[in-house]
mmCIF file of C-alpha atoms and ligand atoms in Angstrom:
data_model
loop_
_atom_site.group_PDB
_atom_site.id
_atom_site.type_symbol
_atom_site.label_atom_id
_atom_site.label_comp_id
_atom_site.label_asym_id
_atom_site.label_seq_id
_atom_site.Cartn_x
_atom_site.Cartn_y
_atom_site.Cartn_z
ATOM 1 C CA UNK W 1 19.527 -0.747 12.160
ATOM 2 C CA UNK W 2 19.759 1.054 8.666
ATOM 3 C CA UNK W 3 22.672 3.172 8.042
ATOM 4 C CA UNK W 4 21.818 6.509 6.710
ATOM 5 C CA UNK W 5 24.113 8.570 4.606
ATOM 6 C CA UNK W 6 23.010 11.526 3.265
ATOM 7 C CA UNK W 7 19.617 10.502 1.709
ATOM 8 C CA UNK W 8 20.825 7.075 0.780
ATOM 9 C CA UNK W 9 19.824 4.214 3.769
ATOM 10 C CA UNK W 10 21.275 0.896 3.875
ATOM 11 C CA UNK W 11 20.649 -2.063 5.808
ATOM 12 C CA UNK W 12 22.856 -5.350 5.458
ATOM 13 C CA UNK W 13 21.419 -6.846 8.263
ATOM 14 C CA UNK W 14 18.431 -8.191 6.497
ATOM 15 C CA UNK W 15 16.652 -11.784 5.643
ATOM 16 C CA UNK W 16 13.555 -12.275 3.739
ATOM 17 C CA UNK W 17 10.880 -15.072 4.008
ATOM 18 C CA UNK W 18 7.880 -15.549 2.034
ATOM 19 C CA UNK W 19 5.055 -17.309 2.242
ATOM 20 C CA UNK W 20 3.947 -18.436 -0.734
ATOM 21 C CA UNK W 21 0.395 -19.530 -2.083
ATOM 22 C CA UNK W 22 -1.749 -18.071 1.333
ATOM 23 C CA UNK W 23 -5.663 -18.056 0.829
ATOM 24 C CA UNK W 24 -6.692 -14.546 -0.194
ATOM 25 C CA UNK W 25 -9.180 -13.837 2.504
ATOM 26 C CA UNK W 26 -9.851 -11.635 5.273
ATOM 27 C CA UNK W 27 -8.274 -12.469 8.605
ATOM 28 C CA UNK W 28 -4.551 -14.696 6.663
ATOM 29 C CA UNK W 29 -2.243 -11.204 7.066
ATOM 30 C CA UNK W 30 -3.796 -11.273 10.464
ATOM 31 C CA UNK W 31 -2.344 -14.480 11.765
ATOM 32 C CA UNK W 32 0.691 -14.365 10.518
ATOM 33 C CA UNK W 33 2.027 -11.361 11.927
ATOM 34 C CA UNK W 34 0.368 -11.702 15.102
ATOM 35 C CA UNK W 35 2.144 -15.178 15.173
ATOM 36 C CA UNK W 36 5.398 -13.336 14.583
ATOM 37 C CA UNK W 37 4.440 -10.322 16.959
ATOM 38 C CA UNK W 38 3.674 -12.671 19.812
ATOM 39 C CA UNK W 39 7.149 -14.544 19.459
ATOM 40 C CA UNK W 40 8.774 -10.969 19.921
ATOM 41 C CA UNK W 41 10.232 -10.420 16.389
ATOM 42 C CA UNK W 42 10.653 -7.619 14.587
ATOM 43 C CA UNK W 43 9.794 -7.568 11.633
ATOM 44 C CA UNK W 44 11.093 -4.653 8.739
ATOM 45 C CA UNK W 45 9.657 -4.885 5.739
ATOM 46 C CA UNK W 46 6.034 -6.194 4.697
ATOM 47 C CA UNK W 47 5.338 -6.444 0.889
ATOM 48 C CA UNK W 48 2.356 -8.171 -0.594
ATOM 49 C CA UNK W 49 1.216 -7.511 -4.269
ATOM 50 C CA UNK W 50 -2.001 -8.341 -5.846
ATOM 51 C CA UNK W 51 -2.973 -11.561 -5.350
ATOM 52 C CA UNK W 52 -4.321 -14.435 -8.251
ATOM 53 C CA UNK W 53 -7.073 -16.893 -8.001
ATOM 54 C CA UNK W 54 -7.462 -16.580 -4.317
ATOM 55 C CA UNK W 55 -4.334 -16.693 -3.685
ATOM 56 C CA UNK W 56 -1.712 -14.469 -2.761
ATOM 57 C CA UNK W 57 2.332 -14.218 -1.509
ATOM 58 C CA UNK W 58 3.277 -12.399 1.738
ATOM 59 C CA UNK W 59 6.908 -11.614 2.678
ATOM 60 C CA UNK W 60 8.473 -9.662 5.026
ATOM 61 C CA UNK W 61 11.720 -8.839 6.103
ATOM 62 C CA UNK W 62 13.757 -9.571 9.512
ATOM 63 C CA UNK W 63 17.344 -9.278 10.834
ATOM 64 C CA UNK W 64 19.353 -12.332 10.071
ATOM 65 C CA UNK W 65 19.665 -12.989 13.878
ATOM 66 C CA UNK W 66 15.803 -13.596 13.803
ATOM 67 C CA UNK W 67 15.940 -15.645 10.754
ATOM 68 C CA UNK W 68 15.828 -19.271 11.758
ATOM 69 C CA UNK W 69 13.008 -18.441 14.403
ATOM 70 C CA UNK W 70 11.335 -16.360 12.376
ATOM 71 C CA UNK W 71 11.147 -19.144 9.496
ATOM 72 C CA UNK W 72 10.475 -22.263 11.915
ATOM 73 C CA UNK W 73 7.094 -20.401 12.614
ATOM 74 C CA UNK W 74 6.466 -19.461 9.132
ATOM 75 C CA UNK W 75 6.832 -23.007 8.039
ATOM 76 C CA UNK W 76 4.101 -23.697 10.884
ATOM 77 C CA UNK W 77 1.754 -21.079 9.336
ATOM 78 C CA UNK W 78 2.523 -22.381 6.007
ATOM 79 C CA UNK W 79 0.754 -25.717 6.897
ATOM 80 C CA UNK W 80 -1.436 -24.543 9.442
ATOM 81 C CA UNK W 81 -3.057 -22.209 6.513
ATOM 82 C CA UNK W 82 -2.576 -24.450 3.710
ATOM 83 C CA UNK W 83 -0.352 -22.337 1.838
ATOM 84 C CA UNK W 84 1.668 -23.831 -0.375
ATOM 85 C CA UNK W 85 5.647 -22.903 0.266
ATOM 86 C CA UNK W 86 7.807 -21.069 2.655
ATOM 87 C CA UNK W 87 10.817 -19.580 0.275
ATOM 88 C CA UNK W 88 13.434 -17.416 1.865
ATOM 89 C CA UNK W 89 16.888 -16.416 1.798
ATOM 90 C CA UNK W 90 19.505 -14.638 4.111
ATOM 91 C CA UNK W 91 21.596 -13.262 1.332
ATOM 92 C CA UNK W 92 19.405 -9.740 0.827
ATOM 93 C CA UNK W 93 20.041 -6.175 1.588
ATOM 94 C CA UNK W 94 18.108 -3.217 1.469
ATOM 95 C CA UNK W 95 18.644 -0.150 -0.209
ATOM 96 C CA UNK W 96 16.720 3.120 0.285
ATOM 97 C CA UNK W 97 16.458 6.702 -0.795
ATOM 98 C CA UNK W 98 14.826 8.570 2.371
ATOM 99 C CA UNK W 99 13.979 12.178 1.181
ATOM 100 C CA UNK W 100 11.097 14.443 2.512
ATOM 101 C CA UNK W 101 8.524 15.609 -0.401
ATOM 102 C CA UNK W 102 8.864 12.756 -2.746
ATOM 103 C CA UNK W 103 5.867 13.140 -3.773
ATOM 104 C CA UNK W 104 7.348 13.405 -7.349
ATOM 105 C CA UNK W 105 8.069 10.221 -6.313
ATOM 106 C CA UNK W 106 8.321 8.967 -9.979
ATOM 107 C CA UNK W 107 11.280 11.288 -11.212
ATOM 108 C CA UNK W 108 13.536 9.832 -8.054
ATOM 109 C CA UNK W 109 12.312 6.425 -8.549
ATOM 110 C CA UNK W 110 12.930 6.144 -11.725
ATOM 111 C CA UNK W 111 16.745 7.555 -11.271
ATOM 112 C CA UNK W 112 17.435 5.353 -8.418
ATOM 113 C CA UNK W 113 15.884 2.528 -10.635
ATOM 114 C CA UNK W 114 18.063 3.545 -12.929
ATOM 115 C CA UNK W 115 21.398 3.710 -11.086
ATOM 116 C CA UNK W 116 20.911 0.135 -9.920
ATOM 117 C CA UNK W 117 19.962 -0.979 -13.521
ATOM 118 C CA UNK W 118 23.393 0.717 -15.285
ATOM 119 C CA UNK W 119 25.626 -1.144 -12.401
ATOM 120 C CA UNK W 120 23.855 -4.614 -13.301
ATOM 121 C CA UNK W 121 22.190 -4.746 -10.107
ATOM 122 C CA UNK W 122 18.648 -7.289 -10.366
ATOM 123 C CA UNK W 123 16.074 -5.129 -8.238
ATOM 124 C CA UNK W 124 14.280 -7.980 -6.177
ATOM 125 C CA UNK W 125 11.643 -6.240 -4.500
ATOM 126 C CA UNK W 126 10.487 -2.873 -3.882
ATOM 127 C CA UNK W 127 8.433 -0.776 -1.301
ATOM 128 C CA UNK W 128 7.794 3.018 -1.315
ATOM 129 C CA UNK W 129 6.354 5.552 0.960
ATOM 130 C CA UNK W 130 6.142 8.788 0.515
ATOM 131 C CA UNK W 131 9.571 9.521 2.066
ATOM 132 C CA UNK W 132 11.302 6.428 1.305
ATOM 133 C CA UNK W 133 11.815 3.962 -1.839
ATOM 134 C CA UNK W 134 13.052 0.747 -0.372
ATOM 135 C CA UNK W 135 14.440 -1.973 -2.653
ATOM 136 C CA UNK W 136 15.632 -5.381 -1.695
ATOM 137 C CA UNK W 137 18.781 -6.310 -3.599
ATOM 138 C CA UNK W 138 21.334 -9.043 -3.706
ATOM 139 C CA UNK W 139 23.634 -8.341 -0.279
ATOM 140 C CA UNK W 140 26.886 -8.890 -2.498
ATOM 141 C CA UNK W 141 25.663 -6.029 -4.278
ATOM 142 C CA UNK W 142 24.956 -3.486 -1.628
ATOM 143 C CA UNK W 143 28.249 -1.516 -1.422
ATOM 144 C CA UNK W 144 28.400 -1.005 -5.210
ATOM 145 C CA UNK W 145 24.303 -0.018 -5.299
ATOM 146 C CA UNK W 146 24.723 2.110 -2.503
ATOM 147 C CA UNK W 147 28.028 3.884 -4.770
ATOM 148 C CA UNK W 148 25.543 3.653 -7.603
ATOM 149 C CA UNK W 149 23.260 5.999 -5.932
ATOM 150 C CA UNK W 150 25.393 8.431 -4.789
ATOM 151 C CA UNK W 151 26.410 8.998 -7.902
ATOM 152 C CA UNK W 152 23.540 8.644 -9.587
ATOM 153 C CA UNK W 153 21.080 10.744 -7.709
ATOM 154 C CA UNK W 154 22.229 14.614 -6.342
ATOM 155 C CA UNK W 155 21.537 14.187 -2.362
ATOM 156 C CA UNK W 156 21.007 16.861 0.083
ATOM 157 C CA UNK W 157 24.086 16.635 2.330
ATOM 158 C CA UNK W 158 22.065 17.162 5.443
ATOM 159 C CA UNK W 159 23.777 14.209 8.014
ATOM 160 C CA UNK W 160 21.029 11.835 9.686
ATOM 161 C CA UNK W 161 18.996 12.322 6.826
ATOM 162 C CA UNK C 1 -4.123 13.414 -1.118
ATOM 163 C CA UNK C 2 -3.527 11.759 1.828
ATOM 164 C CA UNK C 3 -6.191 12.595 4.526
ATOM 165 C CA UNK C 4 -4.758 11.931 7.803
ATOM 166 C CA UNK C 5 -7.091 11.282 11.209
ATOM 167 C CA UNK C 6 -4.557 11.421 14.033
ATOM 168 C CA UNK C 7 -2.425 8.198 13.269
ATOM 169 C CA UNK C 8 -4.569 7.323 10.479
ATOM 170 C CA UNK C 9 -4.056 8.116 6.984
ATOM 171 C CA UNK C 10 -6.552 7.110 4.084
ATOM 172 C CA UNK C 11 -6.615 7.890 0.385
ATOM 173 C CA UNK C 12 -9.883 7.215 -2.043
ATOM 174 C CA UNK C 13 -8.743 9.062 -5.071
ATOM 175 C CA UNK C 14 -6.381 5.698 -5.883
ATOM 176 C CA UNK C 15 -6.221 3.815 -9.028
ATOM 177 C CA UNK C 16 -4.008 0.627 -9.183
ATOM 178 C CA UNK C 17 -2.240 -0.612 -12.000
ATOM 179 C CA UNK C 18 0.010 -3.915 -12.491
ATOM 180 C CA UNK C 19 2.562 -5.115 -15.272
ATOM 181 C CA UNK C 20 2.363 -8.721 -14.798
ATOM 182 C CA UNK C 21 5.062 -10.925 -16.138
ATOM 183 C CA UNK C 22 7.676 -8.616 -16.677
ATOM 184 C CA UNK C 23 11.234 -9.838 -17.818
ATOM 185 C CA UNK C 24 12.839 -10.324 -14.239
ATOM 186 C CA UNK C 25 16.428 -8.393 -14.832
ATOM 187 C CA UNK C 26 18.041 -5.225 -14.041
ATOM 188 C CA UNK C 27 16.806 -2.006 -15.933
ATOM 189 C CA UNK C 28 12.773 -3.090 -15.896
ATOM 190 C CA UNK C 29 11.689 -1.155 -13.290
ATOM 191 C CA UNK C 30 14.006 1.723 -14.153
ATOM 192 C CA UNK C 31 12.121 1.505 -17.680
ATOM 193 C CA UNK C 32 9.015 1.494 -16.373
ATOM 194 C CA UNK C 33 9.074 4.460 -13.767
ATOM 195 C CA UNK C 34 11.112 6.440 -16.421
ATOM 196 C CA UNK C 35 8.541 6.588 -18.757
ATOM 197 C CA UNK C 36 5.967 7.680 -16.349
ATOM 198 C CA UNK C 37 7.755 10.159 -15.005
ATOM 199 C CA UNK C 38 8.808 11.325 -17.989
ATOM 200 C CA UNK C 39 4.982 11.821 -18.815
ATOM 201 C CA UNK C 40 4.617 14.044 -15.716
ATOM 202 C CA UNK C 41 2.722 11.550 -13.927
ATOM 203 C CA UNK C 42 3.129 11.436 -10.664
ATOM 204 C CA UNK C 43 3.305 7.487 -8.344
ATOM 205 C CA UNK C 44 1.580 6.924 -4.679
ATOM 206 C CA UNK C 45 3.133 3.375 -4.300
ATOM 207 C CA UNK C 46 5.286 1.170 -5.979
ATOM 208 C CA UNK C 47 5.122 -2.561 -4.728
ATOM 209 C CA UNK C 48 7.421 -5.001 -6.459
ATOM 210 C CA UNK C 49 7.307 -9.048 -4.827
ATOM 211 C CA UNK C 50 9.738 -11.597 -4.631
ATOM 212 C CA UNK C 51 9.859 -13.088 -8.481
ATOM 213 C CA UNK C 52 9.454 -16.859 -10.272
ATOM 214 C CA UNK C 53 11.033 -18.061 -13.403
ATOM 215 C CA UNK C 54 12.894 -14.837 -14.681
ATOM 216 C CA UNK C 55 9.634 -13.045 -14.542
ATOM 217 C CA UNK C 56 8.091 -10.435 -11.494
ATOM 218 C CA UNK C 57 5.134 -8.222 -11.638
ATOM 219 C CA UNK C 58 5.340 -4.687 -10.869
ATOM 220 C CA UNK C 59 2.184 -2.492 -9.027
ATOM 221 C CA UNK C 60 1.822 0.652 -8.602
ATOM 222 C CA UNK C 61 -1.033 3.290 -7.826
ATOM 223 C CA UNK C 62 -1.651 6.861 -9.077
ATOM 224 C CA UNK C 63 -4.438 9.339 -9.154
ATOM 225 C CA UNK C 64 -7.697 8.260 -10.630
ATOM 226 C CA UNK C 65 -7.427 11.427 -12.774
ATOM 227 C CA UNK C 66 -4.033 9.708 -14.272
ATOM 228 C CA UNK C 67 -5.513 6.299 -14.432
ATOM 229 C CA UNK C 68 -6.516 6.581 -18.028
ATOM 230 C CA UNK C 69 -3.385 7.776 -19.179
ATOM 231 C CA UNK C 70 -0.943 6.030 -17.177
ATOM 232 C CA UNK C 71 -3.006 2.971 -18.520
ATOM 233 C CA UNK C 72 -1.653 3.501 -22.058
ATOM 234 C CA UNK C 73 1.464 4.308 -20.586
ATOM 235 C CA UNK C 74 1.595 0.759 -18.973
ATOM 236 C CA UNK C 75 0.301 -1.020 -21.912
ATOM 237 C CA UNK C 76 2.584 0.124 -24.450
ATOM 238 C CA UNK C 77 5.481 -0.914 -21.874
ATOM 239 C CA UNK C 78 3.820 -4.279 -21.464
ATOM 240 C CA UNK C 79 4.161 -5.220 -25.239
ATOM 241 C CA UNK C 80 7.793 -3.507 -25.389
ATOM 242 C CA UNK C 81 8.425 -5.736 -22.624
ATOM 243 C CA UNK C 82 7.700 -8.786 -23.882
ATOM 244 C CA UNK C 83 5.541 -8.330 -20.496
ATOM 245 C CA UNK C 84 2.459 -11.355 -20.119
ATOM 246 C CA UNK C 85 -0.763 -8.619 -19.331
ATOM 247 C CA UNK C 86 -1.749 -5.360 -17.395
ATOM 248 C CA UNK C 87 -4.524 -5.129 -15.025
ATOM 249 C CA UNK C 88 -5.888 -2.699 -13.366
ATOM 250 C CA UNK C 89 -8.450 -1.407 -10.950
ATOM 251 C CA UNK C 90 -9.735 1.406 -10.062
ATOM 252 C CA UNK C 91 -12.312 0.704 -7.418
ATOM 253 C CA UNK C 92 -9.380 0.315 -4.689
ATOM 254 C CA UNK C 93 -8.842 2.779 -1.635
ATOM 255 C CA UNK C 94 -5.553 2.937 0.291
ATOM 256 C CA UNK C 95 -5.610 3.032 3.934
ATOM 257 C CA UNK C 96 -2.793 3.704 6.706
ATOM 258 C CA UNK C 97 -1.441 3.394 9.912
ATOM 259 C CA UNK C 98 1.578 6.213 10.669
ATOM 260 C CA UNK C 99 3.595 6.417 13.484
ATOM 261 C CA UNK C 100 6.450 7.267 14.058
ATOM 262 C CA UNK C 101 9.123 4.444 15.987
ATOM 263 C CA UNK C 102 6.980 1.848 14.307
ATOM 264 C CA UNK C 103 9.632 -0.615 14.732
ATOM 265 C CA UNK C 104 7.726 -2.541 16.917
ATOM 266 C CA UNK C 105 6.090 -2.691 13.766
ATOM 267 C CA UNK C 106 5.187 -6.220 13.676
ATOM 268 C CA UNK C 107 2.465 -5.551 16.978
ATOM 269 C CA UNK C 108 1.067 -2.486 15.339
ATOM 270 C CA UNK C 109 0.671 -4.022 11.873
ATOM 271 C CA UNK C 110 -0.546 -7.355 13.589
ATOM 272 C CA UNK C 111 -3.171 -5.225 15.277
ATOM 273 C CA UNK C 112 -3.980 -2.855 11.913
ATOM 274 C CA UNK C 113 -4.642 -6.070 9.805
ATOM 275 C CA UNK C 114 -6.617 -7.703 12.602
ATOM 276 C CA UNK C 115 -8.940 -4.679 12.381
ATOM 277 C CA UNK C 116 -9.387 -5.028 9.110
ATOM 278 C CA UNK C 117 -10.159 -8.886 9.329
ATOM 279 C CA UNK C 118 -12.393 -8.315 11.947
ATOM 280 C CA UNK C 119 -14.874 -6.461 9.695
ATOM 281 C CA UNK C 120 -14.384 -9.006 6.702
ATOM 282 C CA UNK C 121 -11.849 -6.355 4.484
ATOM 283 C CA UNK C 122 -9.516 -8.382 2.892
ATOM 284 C CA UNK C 123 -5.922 -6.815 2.422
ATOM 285 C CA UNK C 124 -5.076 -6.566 -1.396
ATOM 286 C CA UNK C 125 -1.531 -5.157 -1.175
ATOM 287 C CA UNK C 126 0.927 -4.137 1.175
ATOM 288 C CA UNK C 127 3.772 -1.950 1.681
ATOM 289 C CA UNK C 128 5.474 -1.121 4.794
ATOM 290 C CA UNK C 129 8.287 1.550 5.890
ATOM 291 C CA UNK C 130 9.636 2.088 9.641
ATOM 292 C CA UNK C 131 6.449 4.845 10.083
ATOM 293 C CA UNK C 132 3.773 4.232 7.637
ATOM 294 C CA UNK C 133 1.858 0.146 7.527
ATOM 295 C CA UNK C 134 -0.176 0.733 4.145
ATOM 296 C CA UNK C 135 -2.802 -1.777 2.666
ATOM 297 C CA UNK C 136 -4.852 -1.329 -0.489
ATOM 298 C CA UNK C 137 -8.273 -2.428 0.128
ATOM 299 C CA UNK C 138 -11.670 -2.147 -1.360
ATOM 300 C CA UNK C 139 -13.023 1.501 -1.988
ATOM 301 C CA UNK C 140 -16.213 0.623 -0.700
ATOM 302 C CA UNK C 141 -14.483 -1.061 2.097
ATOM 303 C CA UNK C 142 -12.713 2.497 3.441
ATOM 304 C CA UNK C 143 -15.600 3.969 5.894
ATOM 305 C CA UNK C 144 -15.590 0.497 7.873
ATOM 306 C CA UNK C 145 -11.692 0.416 7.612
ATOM 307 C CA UNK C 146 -10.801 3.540 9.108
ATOM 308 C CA UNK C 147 -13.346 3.449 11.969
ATOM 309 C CA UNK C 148 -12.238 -0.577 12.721
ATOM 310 C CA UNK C 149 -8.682 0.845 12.847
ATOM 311 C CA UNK C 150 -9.378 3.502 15.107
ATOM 312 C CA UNK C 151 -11.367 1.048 17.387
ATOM 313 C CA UNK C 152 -8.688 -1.485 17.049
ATOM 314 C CA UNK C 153 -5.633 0.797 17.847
ATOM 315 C CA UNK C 154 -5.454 2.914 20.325
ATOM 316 C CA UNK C 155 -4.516 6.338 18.329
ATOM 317 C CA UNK C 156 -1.966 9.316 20.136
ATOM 318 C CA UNK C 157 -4.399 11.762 19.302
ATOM 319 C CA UNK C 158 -1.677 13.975 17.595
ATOM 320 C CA UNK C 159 -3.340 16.376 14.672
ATOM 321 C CA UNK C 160 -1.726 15.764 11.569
ATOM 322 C CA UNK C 161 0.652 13.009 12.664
HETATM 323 C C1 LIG X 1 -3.271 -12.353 1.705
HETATM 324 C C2 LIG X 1 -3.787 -11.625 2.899
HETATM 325 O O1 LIG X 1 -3.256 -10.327 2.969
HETATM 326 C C3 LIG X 1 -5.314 -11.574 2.947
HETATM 327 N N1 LIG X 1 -5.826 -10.916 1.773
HETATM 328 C C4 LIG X 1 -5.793 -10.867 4.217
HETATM 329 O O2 LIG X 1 -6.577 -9.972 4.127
HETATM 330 O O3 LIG X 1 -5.355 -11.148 5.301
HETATM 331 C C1 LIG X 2 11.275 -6.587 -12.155
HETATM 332 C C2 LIG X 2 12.267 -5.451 -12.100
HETATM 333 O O1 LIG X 2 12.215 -4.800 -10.848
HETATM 334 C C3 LIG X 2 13.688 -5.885 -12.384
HETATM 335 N N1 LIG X 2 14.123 -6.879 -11.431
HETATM 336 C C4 LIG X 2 14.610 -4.695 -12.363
HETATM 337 O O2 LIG X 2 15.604 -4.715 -11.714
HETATM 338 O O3 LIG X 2 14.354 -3.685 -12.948
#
């Protein structure tokens, strides 16, 4: 589903849910995405940051076609594992610089960071692997962060990359 | 660093460090990354969550050689901020599953994290991307993770993948 141009990736076709306030213990990530994984949904995204007094927020990432399934069984988890809210919202995007070696991860972070930040975009969440610095973004402003970037950044022209 | 065991990937020399509280609005993160780049410092992962009341917290990992420095780094940007804290740890290990065509990603992960919960590891952070499921765990906890993976998957024995 993402779009690649040129080192820049893009997906519009994105919803996030969180739940909010899990139990920080062994076995929580567990059940909730083998709930999800057993209902046949695909899920994009996982981010979960440290977690405080035993507790701890997990959210993920699906299309927007497999958003009101996707959050009828979160709410089911929410109160099956005592967690204490189910937030979401369909009106995300993700934006991505895929690159091979970005190991110096930090320089290209930073000046995608930065290219969002200088066109006013809020960065929501982020996720990073070695190849590939996700953030999620408002979806209104995708087109200009994706401009932003472009411009911002100097991308290998290789197609498909 | 990354030592990878045909489909799984594991990292000990890890340090993780969170600005907690920062102002929630664009140009943060871009601050943040800058000056740690700009100090030759090089980032593993970045993991940013969904944010409450204006304010987010923003994780990241580097080397443990870097952990002292980066520290500082982090600290001064906390009070510039107008950020609440930092914490930090160093006694974390990162551990992965990589595959490529992962987007059945929500069965593999499922599986990964019920490996881990199976042997009592409890998941501290996550960060996904279409071919990589990471988790920061326990240091101590990364001999029993990587064998329950490897029981609890069934791994293409590819070298190096
Ligand atoms: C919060 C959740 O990730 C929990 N720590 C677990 O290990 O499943
Ligand atoms: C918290 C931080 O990511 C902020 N939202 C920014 O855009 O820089």
């Amino acid at each position: 589903e993402d779009v690649v141009v040129s080192g820049v990736a893009y997906n519009r076709n994105e919803a996030k849910i969180s739940i909010v306030g899990v139990p920080d213990r062994p076995g929580i990530a567990a059940e909730v995405f083998g709930r999800i994984s057993d209902s046949h949904i695909v899920v994009d995204m996982i981010i979960q940051n440290v977690g405080y007094n035993s507790r701890n927020d997990i959210s993920f990432t699906v299309s927007k076609e497999d958003f009101a399934a996707t959050l009828k069984i979160a709410e089911t988890l929410c109160k099956e594992l005592g967690a204490e809210k189910v937030i979401s919202d369909e009106k995300i995007a993700k934006v991505s610089v895929v690159g091979v070696g970005m190991k110096t991860h930090c320089g290209v972070a930073a000046k995608m960071f930065r290219a969002l930040a200088e066109n006013g975009i809020n960065i929501e969440m982020i996720s990073t692997s070695e190849i590939k610095i996700s953030c999620v973004i408002r979806e209104s402003d995708l087109d200009k962060a994706v401009q932003a970037i472009h411009n911002g950044l100097i991308i290998n022209a290789e197609p498909g990359i």
